[in-house]
Amino acid sequence: MSDRSKGWAIAVAACVGLWLVQNGSESVTPPVPSAAQAFAAGPSVHTDAAADPLPPSAPVRLRIPETDVDTPMTRLGLAADGSLEVPPAGDRNLAGWYGGGTTPGAKGTAVVAGHVDNADGPAVFYTLGALRKGHRIEVDREDGRTAVFTVDAVEVYENDAFPNGKVYDEADRAEIRVITCGGGFSEKKGYQGNVVAFGHLIGVK
């Protein structure tokens, strides 16, 4: 496990949940994935064979049709402390991808991150926990191709038990991780964990 992968986990977990703090109610917390969507529950009945990886090409847009997500993408780098940068909090409909790693559709593990909410309300990945196995994630790329992924699992992890290797280690096929804040919520400390959607490439449009 690299120090860099540890930094990514710290950065993604640093969402305070300003909208929830201002509402003063946990009744507006985002969806939490059910146990049926975890790896431990077994594979999806809709599991598709992995497609051959594509050459590297930067992503420009990400869509999740089942949850009405349709977002432009921005490149994320590393902050001074080695952690992954996050998209600007003021833009609720913006996701980011780690530009120093695998591009979505290429061989390896592409990392995508976005806010669950900001001070104005739900943000781009507020509904990430509602995804189910077999749902699709589509990523438009600069080369004009659209990489289509199927969701293999959606899991939630507490900050002190985040499985860096499971989430960030490089895969032998084209895979994607979509990450946002989630889990328990504290008005003093914000979200206590992360929701992670795991997927693999099944086709190209």
PDB file of C-alpha atoms in Angstrom:
ATOM      1  CA  MET A   1       0.000   0.000   0.000  1.00  0.00           C
ATOM      2  CA  SER A   2       1.484   3.307  -1.038  1.00  0.00           C
ATOM      3  CA  ASP A   3       1.474   6.552   0.915  1.00  0.00           C
ATOM      4  CA  ARG A   4      -0.280   8.108  -2.050  1.00  0.00           C
ATOM      5  CA  SER A   5      -3.251   5.752  -1.741  1.00  0.00           C
ATOM      6  CA  LYS A   6      -3.515   6.624   1.951  1.00  0.00           C
ATOM      7  CA  GLY A   7      -3.628  10.296   1.019  1.00  0.00           C
ATOM      8  CA  TRP A   8      -6.486   9.756  -1.388  1.00  0.00           C
ATOM      9  CA  ALA A   9      -8.631   8.221   1.354  1.00  0.00           C
ATOM     10  CA  ILE A  10      -7.948  11.172   3.669  1.00  0.00           C
ATOM     11  CA  ALA A  11      -8.816  13.706   0.979  1.00  0.00           C
ATOM     12  CA  VAL A  12     -12.080  12.135  -0.079  1.00  0.00           C
ATOM     13  CA  ALA A  13     -13.209  11.844   3.538  1.00  0.00           C
ATOM     14  CA  ALA A  14     -12.730  15.561   4.180  1.00  0.00           C
ATOM     15  CA  CYS A  15     -16.356  16.563   3.401  1.00  0.00           C
ATOM     16  CA  VAL A  16     -17.955  18.458   6.220  1.00  0.00           C
ATOM     17  CA  GLY A  17     -21.593  18.267   5.106  1.00  0.00           C
ATOM     18  CA  LEU A  18     -22.426  21.959   5.372  1.00  0.00           C
ATOM     19  CA  TRP A  19     -25.958  21.428   4.124  1.00  0.00           C
ATOM     20  CA  LEU A  20     -26.733  18.930   6.883  1.00  0.00           C
ATOM     21  CA  VAL A  21     -25.195  21.191   9.518  1.00  0.00           C
ATOM     22  CA  GLN A  22     -27.365  24.102   8.389  1.00  0.00           C
ATOM     23  CA  ASN A  23     -30.501  21.940   8.285  1.00  0.00           C
ATOM     24  CA  GLY A  24     -29.761  20.589  11.746  1.00  0.00           C
ATOM     25  CA  SER A  25     -31.415  17.301  10.901  1.00  0.00           C
ATOM     26  CA  GLU A  26     -30.111  13.866  10.005  1.00  0.00           C
ATOM     27  CA  SER A  27     -33.379  13.149   8.149  1.00  0.00           C
ATOM     28  CA  VAL A  28     -31.824  14.635   5.012  1.00  0.00           C
ATOM     29  CA  THR A  29     -28.780  12.357   4.938  1.00  0.00           C
ATOM     30  CA  PRO A  30     -27.971  10.807   1.542  1.00  0.00           C
ATOM     31  CA  PRO A  31     -28.864   7.210   0.631  1.00  0.00           C
ATOM     32  CA  VAL A  32     -26.751   4.456   2.178  1.00  0.00           C
ATOM     33  CA  PRO A  33     -26.047   1.316   0.117  1.00  0.00           C
ATOM     34  CA  SER A  34     -27.811  -1.799   1.344  1.00  0.00           C
ATOM     35  CA  ALA A  35     -25.981  -4.978   2.310  1.00  0.00           C
ATOM     36  CA  ALA A  36     -27.287  -6.573  -0.895  1.00  0.00           C
ATOM     37  CA  GLN A  37     -25.060  -4.240  -2.946  1.00  0.00           C
ATOM     38  CA  ALA A  38     -21.829  -5.260  -1.172  1.00  0.00           C
ATOM     39  CA  PHE A  39     -19.317  -7.720  -2.605  1.00  0.00           C
ATOM     40  CA  ALA A  40     -20.082 -10.125   0.240  1.00  0.00           C
ATOM     41  CA  ALA A  41     -23.644 -10.566  -1.043  1.00  0.00           C
ATOM     42  CA  GLY A  42     -22.363 -12.128  -4.262  1.00  0.00           C
ATOM     43  CA  PRO A  43     -22.141 -10.969  -7.882  1.00  0.00           C
ATOM     44  CA  SER A  44     -24.910  -9.246  -9.761  1.00  0.00           C
ATOM     45  CA  VAL A  45     -27.221 -11.429 -11.819  1.00  0.00           C
ATOM     46  CA  HIS A  46     -26.588  -8.890 -14.573  1.00  0.00           C
ATOM     47  CA  THR A  47     -22.799  -9.179 -14.516  1.00  0.00           C
ATOM     48  CA  ASP A  48     -21.354  -8.591 -17.991  1.00  0.00           C
ATOM     49  CA  ALA A  49     -18.020  -9.781 -19.294  1.00  0.00           C
ATOM     50  CA  ALA A  50     -15.168  -7.310 -19.143  1.00  0.00           C
ATOM     51  CA  ALA A  51     -14.395  -5.443 -22.360  1.00  0.00           C
ATOM     52  CA  ASP A  52     -10.876  -4.923 -23.635  1.00  0.00           C
ATOM     53  CA  PRO A  53      -9.273  -1.784 -22.160  1.00  0.00           C
ATOM     54  CA  LEU A  54      -9.029   1.365 -24.243  1.00  0.00           C
ATOM     55  CA  PRO A  55      -5.962   3.526 -24.832  1.00  0.00           C
ATOM     56  CA  PRO A  56      -5.612   6.347 -22.286  1.00  0.00           C
ATOM     57  CA  SER A  57      -7.769   9.417 -22.948  1.00  0.00           C
ATOM     58  CA  ALA A  58      -8.937  12.075 -20.522  1.00  0.00           C
ATOM     59  CA  PRO A  59     -12.587  11.994 -19.422  1.00  0.00           C
ATOM     60  CA  VAL A  60     -14.833  14.975 -20.132  1.00  0.00           C
ATOM     61  CA  ARG A  61     -18.255  13.912 -18.826  1.00  0.00           C
ATOM     62  CA  LEU A  62     -19.772  11.236 -16.565  1.00  0.00           C
ATOM     63  CA  ARG A  63     -23.347   9.976 -16.544  1.00  0.00           C
ATOM     64  CA  ILE A  64     -25.210   7.568 -14.271  1.00  0.00           C
ATOM     65  CA  PRO A  65     -28.599   7.178 -15.990  1.00  0.00           C
ATOM     66  CA  GLU A  66     -30.347   5.380 -13.117  1.00  0.00           C
ATOM     67  CA  THR A  67     -29.754   8.268 -10.712  1.00  0.00           C
ATOM     68  CA  ASP A  68     -29.924  11.140 -13.233  1.00  0.00           C
ATOM     69  CA  VAL A  69     -26.274  12.105 -12.763  1.00  0.00           C
ATOM     70  CA  ASP A  70     -24.874  14.032 -15.740  1.00  0.00           C
ATOM     71  CA  THR A  71     -21.734  15.942 -14.837  1.00  0.00           C
ATOM     72  CA  PRO A  72     -18.719  17.528 -16.498  1.00  0.00           C
ATOM     73  CA  MET A  73     -15.354  16.381 -15.212  1.00  0.00           C
ATOM     74  CA  THR A  74     -12.270  18.214 -14.054  1.00  0.00           C
ATOM     75  CA  ARG A  75      -8.745  16.942 -13.550  1.00  0.00           C
ATOM     76  CA  LEU A  76      -7.631  16.560  -9.934  1.00  0.00           C
ATOM     77  CA  GLY A  77      -4.061  16.631  -8.746  1.00  0.00           C
ATOM     78  CA  LEU A  78      -2.459  16.218  -5.359  1.00  0.00           C
ATOM     79  CA  ALA A  79      -2.472  18.831  -2.630  1.00  0.00           C
ATOM     80  CA  ALA A  80       0.670  19.940  -0.816  1.00  0.00           C
ATOM     81  CA  ASP A  81       0.213  17.213   1.796  1.00  0.00           C
ATOM     82  CA  GLY A  82       0.019  14.522  -0.883  1.00  0.00           C
ATOM     83  CA  SER A  83      -3.739  14.065  -0.619  1.00  0.00           C
ATOM     84  CA  LEU A  84      -6.096  14.095  -3.567  1.00  0.00           C
ATOM     85  CA  GLU A  85      -7.578  17.460  -4.433  1.00  0.00           C
ATOM     86  CA  VAL A  86     -11.372  17.710  -4.529  1.00  0.00           C
ATOM     87  CA  PRO A  87     -13.569  19.620  -6.998  1.00  0.00           C
ATOM     88  CA  PRO A  88     -14.480  23.192  -6.020  1.00  0.00           C
ATOM     89  CA  ALA A  89     -17.193  23.031  -3.366  1.00  0.00           C
ATOM     90  CA  GLY A  90     -19.120  25.890  -4.957  1.00  0.00           C
ATOM     91  CA  ASP A  91     -19.967  23.841  -8.065  1.00  0.00           C
ATOM     92  CA  ARG A  92     -22.555  21.254  -7.060  1.00  0.00           C
ATOM     93  CA  ASN A  93     -22.546  19.451 -10.408  1.00  0.00           C
ATOM     94  CA  LEU A  94     -18.866  18.743 -10.965  1.00  0.00           C
ATOM     95  CA  ALA A  95     -16.911  15.518 -10.580  1.00  0.00           C
ATOM     96  CA  GLY A  96     -13.151  15.097 -10.715  1.00  0.00           C
ATOM     97  CA  TRP A  97     -10.770  12.361 -11.790  1.00  0.00           C
ATOM     98  CA  TYR A  98      -7.249  11.775 -10.563  1.00  0.00           C
ATOM     99  CA  GLY A  99      -5.125  12.983 -13.474  1.00  0.00           C
ATOM    100  CA  GLY A 100      -1.977  11.274 -12.224  1.00  0.00           C
ATOM    101  CA  GLY A 101      -3.551   7.840 -12.481  1.00  0.00           C
ATOM    102  CA  THR A 102      -5.524   5.696 -14.888  1.00  0.00           C
ATOM    103  CA  THR A 103      -7.997   7.374 -17.225  1.00  0.00           C
ATOM    104  CA  PRO A 104     -11.493   5.823 -17.256  1.00  0.00           C
ATOM    105  CA  GLY A 105     -11.619   2.989 -19.781  1.00  0.00           C
ATOM    106  CA  ALA A 106      -7.877   2.306 -19.777  1.00  0.00           C
ATOM    107  CA  LYS A 107      -6.346  -0.707 -18.055  1.00  0.00           C
ATOM    108  CA  GLY A 108      -6.100  -0.145 -14.329  1.00  0.00           C
ATOM    109  CA  THR A 109      -8.200   1.592 -11.681  1.00  0.00           C
ATOM    110  CA  ALA A 110      -9.622   5.012 -12.540  1.00  0.00           C
ATOM    111  CA  VAL A 111     -10.499   7.137  -9.496  1.00  0.00           C
ATOM    112  CA  VAL A 112     -13.386   9.605  -9.639  1.00  0.00           C
ATOM    113  CA  ALA A 113     -14.461  11.797  -6.722  1.00  0.00           C
ATOM    114  CA  GLY A 114     -17.186  14.331  -6.106  1.00  0.00           C
ATOM    115  CA  HIS A 115     -19.039  16.059  -3.286  1.00  0.00           C
ATOM    116  CA  VAL A 116     -22.141  14.600  -1.708  1.00  0.00           C
ATOM    117  CA  ASP A 117     -23.432  18.066  -0.787  1.00  0.00           C
ATOM    118  CA  ASN A 118     -22.365  21.639  -0.210  1.00  0.00           C
ATOM    119  CA  ALA A 119     -23.806  24.628   1.624  1.00  0.00           C
ATOM    120  CA  ASP A 120     -26.595  24.950  -0.955  1.00  0.00           C
ATOM    121  CA  GLY A 121     -27.850  21.373  -0.912  1.00  0.00           C
ATOM    122  CA  PRO A 122     -27.243  17.960  -2.502  1.00  0.00           C
ATOM    123  CA  ALA A 123     -24.279  17.772  -4.876  1.00  0.00           C
ATOM    124  CA  VAL A 124     -23.268  15.568  -7.788  1.00  0.00           C
ATOM    125  CA  PHE A 125     -22.875  12.236  -5.952  1.00  0.00           C
ATOM    126  CA  TYR A 126     -25.610  12.675  -3.346  1.00  0.00           C
ATOM    127  CA  THR A 127     -27.413   9.617  -4.765  1.00  0.00           C
ATOM    128  CA  LEU A 128     -24.322   7.402  -5.131  1.00  0.00           C
ATOM    129  CA  GLY A 129     -25.474   5.167  -2.271  1.00  0.00           C
ATOM    130  CA  ALA A 130     -28.684   4.400  -4.199  1.00  0.00           C
ATOM    131  CA  LEU A 131     -26.799   2.642  -7.006  1.00  0.00           C
ATOM    132  CA  ARG A 132     -27.307  -1.073  -7.412  1.00  0.00           C
ATOM    133  CA  LYS A 133     -25.290  -3.859  -8.986  1.00  0.00           C
ATOM    134  CA  GLY A 134     -25.767  -3.859 -12.725  1.00  0.00           C
ATOM    135  CA  HIS A 135     -26.399  -0.122 -13.011  1.00  0.00           C
ATOM    136  CA  ARG A 136     -24.348   1.694 -15.639  1.00  0.00           C
ATOM    137  CA  ILE A 137     -21.708   4.418 -15.384  1.00  0.00           C
ATOM    138  CA  GLU A 138     -20.858   6.109 -18.685  1.00  0.00           C
ATOM    139  CA  VAL A 139     -17.777   8.262 -19.229  1.00  0.00           C
ATOM    140  CA  ASP A 140     -17.318  10.412 -22.340  1.00  0.00           C
ATOM    141  CA  ARG A 141     -13.659  10.785 -23.277  1.00  0.00           C
ATOM    142  CA  GLU A 142     -11.618  13.274 -25.272  1.00  0.00           C
ATOM    143  CA  ASP A 143     -11.073  10.680 -28.010  1.00  0.00           C
ATOM    144  CA  GLY A 144     -14.808  10.702 -28.759  1.00  0.00           C
ATOM    145  CA  ARG A 145     -15.465   7.291 -27.221  1.00  0.00           C
ATOM    146  CA  THR A 146     -17.786   6.605 -24.311  1.00  0.00           C
ATOM    147  CA  ALA A 147     -16.561   4.014 -21.821  1.00  0.00           C
ATOM    148  CA  VAL A 148     -19.473   2.045 -20.349  1.00  0.00           C
ATOM    149  CA  PHE A 149     -19.015   0.450 -16.926  1.00  0.00           C
ATOM    150  CA  THR A 150     -21.289  -1.840 -14.950  1.00  0.00           C
ATOM    151  CA  VAL A 151     -21.531  -1.475 -11.184  1.00  0.00           C
ATOM    152  CA  ASP A 152     -20.066  -4.502  -9.387  1.00  0.00           C
ATOM    153  CA  ALA A 153     -20.726  -3.347  -5.827  1.00  0.00           C
ATOM    154  CA  VAL A 154     -21.500  -0.277  -3.728  1.00  0.00           C
ATOM    155  CA  GLU A 155     -20.061  -0.211  -0.229  1.00  0.00           C
ATOM    156  CA  VAL A 156     -19.734   2.240   2.640  1.00  0.00           C
ATOM    157  CA  TYR A 157     -16.672   2.437   4.884  1.00  0.00           C
ATOM    158  CA  GLU A 158     -15.965   4.317   8.073  1.00  0.00           C
ATOM    159  CA  ASN A 159     -12.939   6.611   7.925  1.00  0.00           C
ATOM    160  CA  ASP A 160     -10.875   4.530  10.318  1.00  0.00           C
ATOM    161  CA  ALA A 161     -11.550   1.326   8.360  1.00  0.00           C
ATOM    162  CA  PHE A 162     -11.157   2.536   4.784  1.00  0.00           C
ATOM    163  CA  PRO A 163      -9.676  -0.324   2.663  1.00  0.00           C
ATOM    164  CA  ASN A 164      -7.092   1.602   0.651  1.00  0.00           C
ATOM    165  CA  GLY A 165      -5.780  -1.429  -1.230  1.00  0.00           C
ATOM    166  CA  LYS A 166      -9.222  -2.704  -2.172  1.00  0.00           C
ATOM    167  CA  VAL A 167     -10.277   0.689  -3.486  1.00  0.00           C
ATOM    168  CA  TYR A 168      -7.107   2.077  -5.047  1.00  0.00           C
ATOM    169  CA  ASP A 169      -4.840  -0.801  -6.105  1.00  0.00           C
ATOM    170  CA  GLU A 170      -4.390  -1.178  -9.857  1.00  0.00           C
ATOM    171  CA  ALA A 171      -6.622  -3.744 -11.564  1.00  0.00           C
ATOM    172  CA  ASP A 172      -5.689  -6.084 -14.419  1.00  0.00           C
ATOM    173  CA  ARG A 173      -8.684  -4.871 -16.430  1.00  0.00           C
ATOM    174  CA  ALA A 174     -10.350  -1.489 -16.906  1.00  0.00           C
ATOM    175  CA  GLU A 175     -12.098  -0.584 -13.658  1.00  0.00           C
ATOM    176  CA  ILE A 176     -13.538   2.539 -12.046  1.00  0.00           C
ATOM    177  CA  ARG A 177     -14.133   3.757  -8.503  1.00  0.00           C
ATOM    178  CA  VAL A 178     -16.623   6.546  -7.843  1.00  0.00           C
ATOM    179  CA  ILE A 179     -16.227   7.959  -4.354  1.00  0.00           C
ATOM    180  CA  THR A 180     -18.064  10.449  -2.189  1.00  0.00           C
ATOM    181  CA  CYS A 181     -18.607  11.120   1.499  1.00  0.00           C
ATOM    182  CA  GLY A 182     -21.184   9.141   3.436  1.00  0.00           C
ATOM    183  CA  GLY A 183     -21.756   6.833   6.348  1.00  0.00           C
ATOM    184  CA  GLY A 184     -22.556   8.288   9.754  1.00  0.00           C
ATOM    185  CA  PHE A 185     -22.820  12.044  10.174  1.00  0.00           C
ATOM    186  CA  SER A 186     -21.710  14.280  13.022  1.00  0.00           C
ATOM    187  CA  GLU A 187     -22.552  17.978  13.193  1.00  0.00           C
ATOM    188  CA  LYS A 188     -19.108  18.573  14.680  1.00  0.00           C
ATOM    189  CA  LYS A 189     -16.998  16.394  12.395  1.00  0.00           C
ATOM    190  CA  GLY A 190     -19.136  15.939   9.269  1.00  0.00           C
ATOM    191  CA  TYR A 191     -19.400  12.650   7.432  1.00  0.00           C
ATOM    192  CA  GLN A 192     -17.704   9.752   9.143  1.00  0.00           C
ATOM    193  CA  GLY A 193     -17.004   7.645   6.077  1.00  0.00           C
ATOM    194  CA  ASN A 194     -17.156   7.195   2.332  1.00  0.00           C
ATOM    195  CA  VAL A 195     -19.444   5.543  -0.191  1.00  0.00           C
ATOM    196  CA  VAL A 196     -17.595   3.763  -3.009  1.00  0.00           C
ATOM    197  CA  ALA A 197     -19.095   2.386  -6.221  1.00  0.00           C
ATOM    198  CA  PHE A 198     -16.935  -0.265  -7.923  1.00  0.00           C
ATOM    199  CA  GLY A 199     -17.305  -0.978 -11.631  1.00  0.00           C
ATOM    200  CA  HIS A 200     -15.629  -2.585 -14.630  1.00  0.00           C
ATOM    201  CA  LEU A 201     -15.637  -1.738 -18.325  1.00  0.00           C
ATOM    202  CA  ILE A 202     -18.183  -3.711 -20.369  1.00  0.00           C
ATOM    203  CA  GLY A 203     -18.337  -1.801 -23.625  1.00  0.00           C
ATOM    204  CA  VAL A 204     -17.685   1.288 -25.692  1.00  0.00           C
ATOM    205  CA  LYS A 205     -20.079   3.602 -27.482  1.00  0.00           C
TER     206      LYS A 205
END
